[in-house]
CSV table of C-alpha atoms in Angstrom, one decimal:
chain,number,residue,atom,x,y,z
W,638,UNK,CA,101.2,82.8,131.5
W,639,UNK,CA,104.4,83.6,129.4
W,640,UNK,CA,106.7,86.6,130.6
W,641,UNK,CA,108.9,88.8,128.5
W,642,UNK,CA,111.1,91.7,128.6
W,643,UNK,CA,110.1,93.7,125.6
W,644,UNK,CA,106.9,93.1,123.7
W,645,UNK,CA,106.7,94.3,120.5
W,646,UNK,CA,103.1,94.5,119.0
W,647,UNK,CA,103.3,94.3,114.8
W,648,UNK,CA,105.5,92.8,112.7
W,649,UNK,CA,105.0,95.6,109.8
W,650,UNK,CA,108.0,97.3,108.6
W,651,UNK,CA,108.5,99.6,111.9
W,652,UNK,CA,107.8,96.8,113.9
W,653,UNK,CA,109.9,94.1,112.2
W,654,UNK,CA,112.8,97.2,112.1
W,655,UNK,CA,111.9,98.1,116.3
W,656,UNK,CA,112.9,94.4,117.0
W,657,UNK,CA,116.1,94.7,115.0
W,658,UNK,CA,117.4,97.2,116.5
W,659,UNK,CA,116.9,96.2,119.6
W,660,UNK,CA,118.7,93.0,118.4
W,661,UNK,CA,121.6,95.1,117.5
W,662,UNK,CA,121.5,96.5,120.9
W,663,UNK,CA,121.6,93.4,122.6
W,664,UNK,CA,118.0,93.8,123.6
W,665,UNK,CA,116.1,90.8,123.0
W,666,UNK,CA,112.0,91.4,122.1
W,667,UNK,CA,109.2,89.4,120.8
W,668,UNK,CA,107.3,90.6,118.3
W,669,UNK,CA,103.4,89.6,118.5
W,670,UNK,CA,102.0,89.5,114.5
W,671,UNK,CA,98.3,88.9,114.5
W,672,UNK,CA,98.4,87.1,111.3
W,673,UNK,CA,99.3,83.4,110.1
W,674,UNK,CA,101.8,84.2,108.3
W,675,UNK,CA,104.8,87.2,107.5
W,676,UNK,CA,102.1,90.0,105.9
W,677,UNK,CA,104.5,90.0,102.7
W,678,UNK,CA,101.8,89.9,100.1
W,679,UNK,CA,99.7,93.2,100.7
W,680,UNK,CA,100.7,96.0,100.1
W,681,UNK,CA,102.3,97.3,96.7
W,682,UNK,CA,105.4,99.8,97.7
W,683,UNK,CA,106.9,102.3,99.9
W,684,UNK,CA,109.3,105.0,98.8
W,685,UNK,CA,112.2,105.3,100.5
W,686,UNK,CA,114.1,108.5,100.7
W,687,UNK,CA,117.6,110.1,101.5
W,688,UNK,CA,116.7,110.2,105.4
W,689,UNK,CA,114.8,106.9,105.7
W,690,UNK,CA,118.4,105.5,103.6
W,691,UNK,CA,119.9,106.7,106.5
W,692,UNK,CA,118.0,104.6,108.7
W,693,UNK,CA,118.8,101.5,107.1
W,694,UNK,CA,122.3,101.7,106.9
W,695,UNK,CA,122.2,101.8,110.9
W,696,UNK,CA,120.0,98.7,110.8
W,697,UNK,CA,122.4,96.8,108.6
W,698,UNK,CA,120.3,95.8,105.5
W,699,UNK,CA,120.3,99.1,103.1
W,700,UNK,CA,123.3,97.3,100.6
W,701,UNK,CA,121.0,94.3,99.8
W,702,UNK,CA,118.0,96.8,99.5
W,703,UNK,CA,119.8,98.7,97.5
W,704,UNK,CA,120.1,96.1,94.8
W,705,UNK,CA,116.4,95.3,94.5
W,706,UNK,CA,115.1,98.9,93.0
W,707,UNK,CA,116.6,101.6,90.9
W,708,UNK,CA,117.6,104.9,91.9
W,709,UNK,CA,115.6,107.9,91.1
W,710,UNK,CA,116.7,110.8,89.6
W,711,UNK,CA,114.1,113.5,89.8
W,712,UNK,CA,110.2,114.5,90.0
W,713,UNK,CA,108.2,115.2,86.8
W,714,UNK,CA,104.7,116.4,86.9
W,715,UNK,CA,102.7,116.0,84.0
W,716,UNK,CA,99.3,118.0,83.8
W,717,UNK,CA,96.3,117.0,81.1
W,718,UNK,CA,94.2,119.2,81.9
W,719,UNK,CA,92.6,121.0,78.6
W,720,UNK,CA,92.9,118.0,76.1
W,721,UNK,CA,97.0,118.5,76.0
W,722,UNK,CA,99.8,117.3,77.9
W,723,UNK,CA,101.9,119.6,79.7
W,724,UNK,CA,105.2,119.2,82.0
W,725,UNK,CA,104.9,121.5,84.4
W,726,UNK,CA,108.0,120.6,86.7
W,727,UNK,CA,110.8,118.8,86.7
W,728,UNK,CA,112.3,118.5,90.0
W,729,UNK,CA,116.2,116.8,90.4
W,730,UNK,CA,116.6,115.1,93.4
W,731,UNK,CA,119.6,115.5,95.1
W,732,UNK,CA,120.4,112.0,97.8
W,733,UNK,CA,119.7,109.1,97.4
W,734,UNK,CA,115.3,108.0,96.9
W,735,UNK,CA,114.1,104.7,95.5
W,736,UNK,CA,110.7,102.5,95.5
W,737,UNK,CA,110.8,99.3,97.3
W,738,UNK,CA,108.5,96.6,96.9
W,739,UNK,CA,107.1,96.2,100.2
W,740,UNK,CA,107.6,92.5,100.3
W,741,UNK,CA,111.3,93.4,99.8
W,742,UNK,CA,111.5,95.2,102.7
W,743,UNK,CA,109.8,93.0,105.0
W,744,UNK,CA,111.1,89.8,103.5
W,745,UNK,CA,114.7,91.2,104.2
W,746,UNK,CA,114.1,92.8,107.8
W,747,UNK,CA,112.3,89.1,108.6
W,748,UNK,CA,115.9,87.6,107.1
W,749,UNK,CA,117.9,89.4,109.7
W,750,UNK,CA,116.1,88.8,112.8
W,751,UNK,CA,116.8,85.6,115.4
W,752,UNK,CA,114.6,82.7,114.5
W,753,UNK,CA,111.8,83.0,116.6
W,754,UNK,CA,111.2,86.4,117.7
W,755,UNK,CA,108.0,87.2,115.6
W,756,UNK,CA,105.2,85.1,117.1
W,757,UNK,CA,102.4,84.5,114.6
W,758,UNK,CA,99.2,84.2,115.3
W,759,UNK,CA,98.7,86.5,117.9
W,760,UNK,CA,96.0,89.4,117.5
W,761,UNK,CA,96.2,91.5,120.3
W,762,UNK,CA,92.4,92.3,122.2
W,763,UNK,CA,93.7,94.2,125.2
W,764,UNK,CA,96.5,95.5,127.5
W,765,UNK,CA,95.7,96.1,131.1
W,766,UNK,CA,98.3,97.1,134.2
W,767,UNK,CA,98.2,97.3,136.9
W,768,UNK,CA,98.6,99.8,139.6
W,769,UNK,CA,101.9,98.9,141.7
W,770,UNK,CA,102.4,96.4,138.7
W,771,UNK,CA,105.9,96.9,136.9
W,772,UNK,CA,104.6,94.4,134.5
W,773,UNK,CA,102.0,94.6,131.6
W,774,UNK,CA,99.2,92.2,130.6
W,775,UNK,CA,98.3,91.2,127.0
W,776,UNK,CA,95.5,89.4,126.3
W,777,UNK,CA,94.9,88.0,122.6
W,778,UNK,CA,91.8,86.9,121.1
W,779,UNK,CA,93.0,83.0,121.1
W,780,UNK,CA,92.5,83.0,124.5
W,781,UNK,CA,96.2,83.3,125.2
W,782,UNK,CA,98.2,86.2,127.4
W,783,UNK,CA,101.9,87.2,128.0
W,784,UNK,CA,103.1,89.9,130.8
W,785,UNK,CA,105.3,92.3,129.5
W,786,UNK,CA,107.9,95.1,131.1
W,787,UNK,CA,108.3,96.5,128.4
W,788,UNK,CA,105.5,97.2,125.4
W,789,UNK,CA,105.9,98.5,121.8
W,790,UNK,CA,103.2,99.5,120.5
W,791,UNK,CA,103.6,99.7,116.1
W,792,UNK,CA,100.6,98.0,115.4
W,793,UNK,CA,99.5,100.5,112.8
W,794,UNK,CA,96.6,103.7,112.3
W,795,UNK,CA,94.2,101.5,114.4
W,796,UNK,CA,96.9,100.3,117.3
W,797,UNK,CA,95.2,99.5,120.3
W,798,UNK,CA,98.4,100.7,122.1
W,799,UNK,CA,97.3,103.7,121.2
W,800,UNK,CA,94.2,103.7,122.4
W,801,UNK,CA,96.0,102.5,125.8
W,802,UNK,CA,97.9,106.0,125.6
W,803,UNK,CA,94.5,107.7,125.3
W,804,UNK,CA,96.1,109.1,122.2
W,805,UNK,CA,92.9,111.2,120.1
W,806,UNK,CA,91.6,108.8,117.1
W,807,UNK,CA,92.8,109.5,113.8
W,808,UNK,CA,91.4,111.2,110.7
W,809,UNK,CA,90.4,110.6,107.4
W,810,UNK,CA,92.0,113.2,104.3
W,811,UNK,CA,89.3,113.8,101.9
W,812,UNK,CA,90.8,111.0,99.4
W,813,UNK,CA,91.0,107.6,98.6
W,814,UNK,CA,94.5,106.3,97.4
W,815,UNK,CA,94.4,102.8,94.3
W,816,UNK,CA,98.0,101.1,94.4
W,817,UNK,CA,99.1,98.4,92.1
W,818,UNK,CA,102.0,96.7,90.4
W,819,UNK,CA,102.7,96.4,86.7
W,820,UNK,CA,105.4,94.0,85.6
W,821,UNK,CA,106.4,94.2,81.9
W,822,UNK,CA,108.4,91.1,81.1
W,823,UNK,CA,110.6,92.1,78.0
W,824,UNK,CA,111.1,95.5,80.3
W,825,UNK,CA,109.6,99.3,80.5
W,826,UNK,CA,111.2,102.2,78.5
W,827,UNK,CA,110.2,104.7,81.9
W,828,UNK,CA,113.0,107.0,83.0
W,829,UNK,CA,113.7,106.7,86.3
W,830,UNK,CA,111.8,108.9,87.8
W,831,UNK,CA,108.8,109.9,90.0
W,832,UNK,CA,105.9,110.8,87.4
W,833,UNK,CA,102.7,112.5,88.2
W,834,UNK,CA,99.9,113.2,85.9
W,835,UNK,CA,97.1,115.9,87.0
W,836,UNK,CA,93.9,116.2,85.5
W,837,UNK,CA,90.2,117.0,86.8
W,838,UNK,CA,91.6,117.0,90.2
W,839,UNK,CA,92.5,112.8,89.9
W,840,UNK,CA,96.1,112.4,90.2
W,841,UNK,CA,98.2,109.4,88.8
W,842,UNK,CA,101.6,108.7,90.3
W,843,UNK,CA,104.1,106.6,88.2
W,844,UNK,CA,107.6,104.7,89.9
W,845,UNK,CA,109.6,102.3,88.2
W,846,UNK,CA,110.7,99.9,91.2
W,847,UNK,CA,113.5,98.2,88.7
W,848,UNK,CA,113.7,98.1,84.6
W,849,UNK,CA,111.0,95.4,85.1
W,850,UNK,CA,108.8,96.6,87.9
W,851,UNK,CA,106.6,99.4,88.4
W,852,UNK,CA,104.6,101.1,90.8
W,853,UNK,CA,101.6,103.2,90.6
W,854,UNK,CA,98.7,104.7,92.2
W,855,UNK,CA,95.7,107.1,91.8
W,856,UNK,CA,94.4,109.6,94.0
W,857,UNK,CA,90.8,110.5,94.0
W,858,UNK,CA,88.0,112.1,95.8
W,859,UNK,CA,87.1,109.8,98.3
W,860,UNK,CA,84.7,107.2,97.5
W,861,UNK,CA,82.5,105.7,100.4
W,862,UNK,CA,82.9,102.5,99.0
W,863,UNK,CA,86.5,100.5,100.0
W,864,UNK,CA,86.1,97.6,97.2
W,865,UNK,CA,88.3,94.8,98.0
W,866,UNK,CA,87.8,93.2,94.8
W,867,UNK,CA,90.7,93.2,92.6
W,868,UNK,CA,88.7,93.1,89.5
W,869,UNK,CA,86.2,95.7,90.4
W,870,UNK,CA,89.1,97.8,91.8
W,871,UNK,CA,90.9,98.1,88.6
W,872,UNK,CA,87.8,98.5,86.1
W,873,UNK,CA,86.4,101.2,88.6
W,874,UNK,CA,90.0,103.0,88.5
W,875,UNK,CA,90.1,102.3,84.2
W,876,UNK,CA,86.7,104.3,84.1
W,877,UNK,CA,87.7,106.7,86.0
W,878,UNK,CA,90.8,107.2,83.7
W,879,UNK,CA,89.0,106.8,80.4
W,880,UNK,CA,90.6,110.0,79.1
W,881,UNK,CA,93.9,109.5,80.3
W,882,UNK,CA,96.9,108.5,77.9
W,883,UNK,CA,96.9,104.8,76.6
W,884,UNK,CA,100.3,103.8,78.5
W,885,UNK,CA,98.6,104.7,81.7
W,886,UNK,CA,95.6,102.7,80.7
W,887,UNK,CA,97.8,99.9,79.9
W,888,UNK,CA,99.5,100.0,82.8
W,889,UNK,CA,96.5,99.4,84.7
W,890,UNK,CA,95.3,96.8,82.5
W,891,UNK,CA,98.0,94.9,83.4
W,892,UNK,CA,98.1,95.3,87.0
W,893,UNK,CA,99.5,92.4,89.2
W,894,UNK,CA,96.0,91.6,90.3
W,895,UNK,CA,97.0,90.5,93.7
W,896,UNK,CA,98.8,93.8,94.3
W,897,UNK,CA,95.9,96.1,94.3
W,898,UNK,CA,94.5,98.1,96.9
W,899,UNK,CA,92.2,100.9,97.7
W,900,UNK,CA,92.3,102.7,100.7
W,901,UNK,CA,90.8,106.0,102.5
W,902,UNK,CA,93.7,107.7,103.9
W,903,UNK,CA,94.3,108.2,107.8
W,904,UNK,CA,96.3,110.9,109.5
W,905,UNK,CA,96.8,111.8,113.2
W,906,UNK,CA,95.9,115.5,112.8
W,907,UNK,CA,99.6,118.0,113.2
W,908,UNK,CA,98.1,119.7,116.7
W,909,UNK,CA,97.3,115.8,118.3
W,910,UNK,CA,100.9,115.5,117.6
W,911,UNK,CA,102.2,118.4,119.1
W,912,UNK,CA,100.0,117.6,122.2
W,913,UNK,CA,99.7,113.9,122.5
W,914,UNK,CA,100.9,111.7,125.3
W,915,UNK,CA,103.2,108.8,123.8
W,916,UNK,CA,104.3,107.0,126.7
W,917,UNK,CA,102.9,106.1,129.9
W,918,UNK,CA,105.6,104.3,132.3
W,919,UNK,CA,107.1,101.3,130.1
W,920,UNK,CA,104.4,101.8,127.3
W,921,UNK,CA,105.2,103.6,124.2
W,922,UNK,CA,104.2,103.7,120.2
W,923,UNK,CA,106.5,104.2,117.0
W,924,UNK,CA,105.8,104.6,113.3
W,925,UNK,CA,102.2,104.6,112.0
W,926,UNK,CA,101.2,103.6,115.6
W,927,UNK,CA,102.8,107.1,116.7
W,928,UNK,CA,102.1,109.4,113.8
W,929,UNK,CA,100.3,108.0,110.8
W,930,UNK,CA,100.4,110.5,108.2
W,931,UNK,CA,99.3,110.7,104.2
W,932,UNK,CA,102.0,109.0,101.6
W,933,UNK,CA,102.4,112.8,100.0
W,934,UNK,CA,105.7,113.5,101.1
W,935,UNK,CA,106.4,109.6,100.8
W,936,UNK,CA,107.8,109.8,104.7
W,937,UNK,CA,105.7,107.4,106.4
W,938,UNK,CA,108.1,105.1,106.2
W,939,UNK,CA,111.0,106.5,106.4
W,940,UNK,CA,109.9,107.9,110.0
W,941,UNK,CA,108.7,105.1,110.9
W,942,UNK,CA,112.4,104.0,110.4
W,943,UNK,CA,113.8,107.0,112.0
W,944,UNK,CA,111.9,106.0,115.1
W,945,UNK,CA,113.4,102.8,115.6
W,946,UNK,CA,116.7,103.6,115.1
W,947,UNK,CA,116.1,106.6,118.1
W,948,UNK,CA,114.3,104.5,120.1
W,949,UNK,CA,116.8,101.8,120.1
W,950,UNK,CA,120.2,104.1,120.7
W,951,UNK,CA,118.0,105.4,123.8
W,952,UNK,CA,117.5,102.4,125.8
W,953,UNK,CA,121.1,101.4,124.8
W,954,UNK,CA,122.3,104.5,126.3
W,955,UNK,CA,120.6,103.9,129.7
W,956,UNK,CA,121.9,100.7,130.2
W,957,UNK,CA,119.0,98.3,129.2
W,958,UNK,CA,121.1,95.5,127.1
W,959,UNK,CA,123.5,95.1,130.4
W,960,UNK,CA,122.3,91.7,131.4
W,961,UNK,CA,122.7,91.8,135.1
W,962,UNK,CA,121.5,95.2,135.7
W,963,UNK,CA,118.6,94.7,133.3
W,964,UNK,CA,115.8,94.2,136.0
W,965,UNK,CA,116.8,97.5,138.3
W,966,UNK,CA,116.9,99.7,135.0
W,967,UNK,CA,113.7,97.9,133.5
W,968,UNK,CA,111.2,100.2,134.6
W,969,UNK,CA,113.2,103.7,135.9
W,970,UNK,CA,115.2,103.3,132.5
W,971,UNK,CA,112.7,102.4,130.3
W,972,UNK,CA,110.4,105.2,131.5
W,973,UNK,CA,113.7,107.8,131.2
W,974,UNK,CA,114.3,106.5,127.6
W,975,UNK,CA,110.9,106.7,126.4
W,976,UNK,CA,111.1,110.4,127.5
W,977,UNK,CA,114.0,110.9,125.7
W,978,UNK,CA,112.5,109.4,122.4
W,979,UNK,CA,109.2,111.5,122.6
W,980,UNK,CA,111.2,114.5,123.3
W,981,UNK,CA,113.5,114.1,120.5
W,982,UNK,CA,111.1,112.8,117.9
W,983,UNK,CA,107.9,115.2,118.6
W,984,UNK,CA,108.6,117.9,116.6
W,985,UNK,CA,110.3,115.9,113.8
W,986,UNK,CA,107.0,114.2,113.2
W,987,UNK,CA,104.9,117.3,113.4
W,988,UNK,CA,106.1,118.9,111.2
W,989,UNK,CA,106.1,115.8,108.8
W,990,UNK,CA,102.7,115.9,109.7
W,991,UNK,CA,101.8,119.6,109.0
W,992,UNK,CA,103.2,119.4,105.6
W,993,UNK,CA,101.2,116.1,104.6
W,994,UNK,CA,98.1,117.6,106.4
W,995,UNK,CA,98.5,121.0,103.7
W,996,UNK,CA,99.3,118.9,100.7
W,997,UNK,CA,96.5,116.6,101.7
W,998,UNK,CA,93.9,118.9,102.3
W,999,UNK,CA,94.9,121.1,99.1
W,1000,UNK,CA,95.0,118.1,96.8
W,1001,UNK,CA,91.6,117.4,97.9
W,1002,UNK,CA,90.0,120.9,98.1
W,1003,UNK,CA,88.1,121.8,94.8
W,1004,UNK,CA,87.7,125.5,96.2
W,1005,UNK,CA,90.1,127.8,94.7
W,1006,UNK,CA,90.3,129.9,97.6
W,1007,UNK,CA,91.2,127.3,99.9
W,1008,UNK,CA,94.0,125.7,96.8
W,1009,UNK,CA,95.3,129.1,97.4
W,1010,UNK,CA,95.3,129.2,101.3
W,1011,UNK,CA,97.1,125.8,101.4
W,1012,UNK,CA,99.4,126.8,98.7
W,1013,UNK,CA,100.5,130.1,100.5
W,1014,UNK,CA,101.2,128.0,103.5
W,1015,UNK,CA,103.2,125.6,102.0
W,1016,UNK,CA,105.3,128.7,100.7
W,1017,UNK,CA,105.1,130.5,104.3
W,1018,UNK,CA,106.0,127.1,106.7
W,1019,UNK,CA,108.4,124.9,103.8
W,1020,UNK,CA,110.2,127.2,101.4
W,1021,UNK,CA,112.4,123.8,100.3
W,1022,UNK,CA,109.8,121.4,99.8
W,1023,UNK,CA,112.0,118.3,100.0
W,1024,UNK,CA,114.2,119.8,103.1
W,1025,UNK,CA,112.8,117.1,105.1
W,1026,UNK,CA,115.2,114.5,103.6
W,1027,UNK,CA,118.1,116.1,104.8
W,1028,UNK,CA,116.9,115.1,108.3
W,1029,UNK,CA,119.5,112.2,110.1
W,1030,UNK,CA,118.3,109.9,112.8
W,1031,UNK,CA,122.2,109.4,113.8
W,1032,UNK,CA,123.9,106.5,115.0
W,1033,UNK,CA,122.8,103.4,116.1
């Protein structure tokens, strides 16, 4: 059976990120990937913003991210509702917010990792320990099993880490979410901005990625149905927008047709959050794993990056990447900085949380009274709606 210090289970973006920053910290980590191959293909985008920015810098790879997608300049939302197109905000944004192409990001954190510390291949079925055990056994479904010290857990909405944690399952917003790419090859004439377009309670979200590149997605009431057809995807979402201006049609139309997606979107509910048990001895969850929450305030991410950069400076500050000490600081420090984390990301991420749970639930309410509930709590609990990107994680 293999051994390892730090196990990292996931090698999406907070995962790839968890075991750079260890890196950094002179920490090494494996990172167990269930797939084949680097899971660069999914997936269409991710919004990055001021605080996630932040993040990167510390982690070393923001300059050369920087150069693969413009910088935005402000929010615009476009309403259609009654037959006539309307702008009904127009939002600068102050810091710096841009739209990466989620192969960008996880091509480049892959880039600046030591050869060999994702392990492909290796789906994880179950993690057991043992009582007077300081060490953790993971069982994958080849048949193979590693023991651990030390487990990360940022293997997603439906981490099994989680479930180790007894954390509560997650929920389901009332909505389903299409994503897609559009390349135009002589170039788009879009502003650089984020667009939105309302109309009959379907909403279509519009981000150029560079002057090629651009990203979009449309919210809907959810559908029971997850197609996973790209074909059937996009014809379904060209119905639904049959009234909708010709550029967003066309857009669609021309959709990268291995970039689409549909998906019914998850959320750990605000209160779970505030109550939840994150850690147990050297055991622990970051980034979706921790707190998946809806893409409304487009901060998934960016905690998820936050977390990593947290979680690494803790375990540096205890001691962990001091070679000789390493094995009388494994467990008591690991357990110590896992504390620390919890403590000092727990109310960060609920109240992430609570504001994508309101906008959530109100952009997928069709009673008026509750549009105006949600509404009046958005105005109560976030007076400045984008205040959450003036959050910093801190140093490395």
């Amino acid at each position: 059976m293999e051994d390892c210090e730090v196990a990292i289970i996931g090698a999406g973006i907070c995962g790839l990120a968890m075991g750079l920053a260890l890196h950094k910290k002179g920490i090494k980590s494996v990172i167990m990937e269930r797939s084949e191959s680097l899971r660069n293909v999914t997936g269409a985008a991710i919004g990055i913003r001021p605080n996630g920015w932040r993040a990167l810098d510390q982690l070393g790879v923001a300059e050369n991210l920087r150069h693969t997608a413009v910088r935005l300049r402000r929010e615009r939302v476009i309403s259609l509702d009654g037959g006539k197109q309307k702008d009904i905000s127009l939002t600068p944004w102050d810091g710096e917010t841009r739209c990466l192409r989620r192969k960008d990001l996880i091509d480049t954190l892959y880039a600046a990792l030591p050869l060999g510390t994702v392990k492909f291949g290796r789906q994880l079925e179950s993690i057991t320990s043992g009582s007077h055990s300081t060490k953790h056994v993971l069982r994958f479904i080849d048949g193979s099993s590693i023991m651990a010290k030390v487990v990360i857990g940022c293997d997603g909405g439906k981490s099994i880490i989680a479930n180790f944690l007894s954390l509560k399952p997650t929920k389901t917003f009332p909505l389903c979410a299409v994503r897609g790419l559009t390349n135009y090859p002589n170039g788009h004439s879009y502003n650089h901005e984020f667009a939105r377009f309302t109309k009959d309670n379907v909403i279509v979200g519009r981000i150029p990625i560079d002057d090629n590149l651009v990203y979009w997605f449309c919210l809907q009431r959810r559908d029971e149905n997850v197609w996973e057809d790209p074909e059937v995807i996009r014809q379904s979402t060209l119905e639904l927008l049959s009234n909708y201006p010709q550029e967003i049609r066309e857009m669609i139309e021309e959709t990268e047709m291995k970039s689409l997606s549909v998906t019914h979107m998850r959320y750990r509910a605000p209160w779970d959050l505030l109550m939840g048990t994150f850690c147990k001895g050297t055991v622990t969850v970051a980034g979706d794993a921790m707190h998946i929450m809806g893409p409304f305030l487009g901060q998934g991410g960016s905690a998820g990056l936050e977390d990593v950069v947290v979680l690494a400076r803790t375990m540096s500050q205890l001691g962990l990447n001091n070679g000789e000490s390493r094995s009388k600081v494994m467990t008591h420090g690991v357990e110590e900085a896992f504390n620390r984390f919890v403590k000092q990301r727990r109310m960060r991420v609920v109240r992430l949380s609570l504001q994508t749970y309101i906008i959530g639930m109100l952009w997928g309410t069709s009673s008026i009274l509750k549009k105006i509930l949600y509404i009046m709590l958005l105005i109560l609990l976030f007076p400045y709606q984008h205040s959450h990107t003036d959050y910093d994680c801190g140093y490395l």
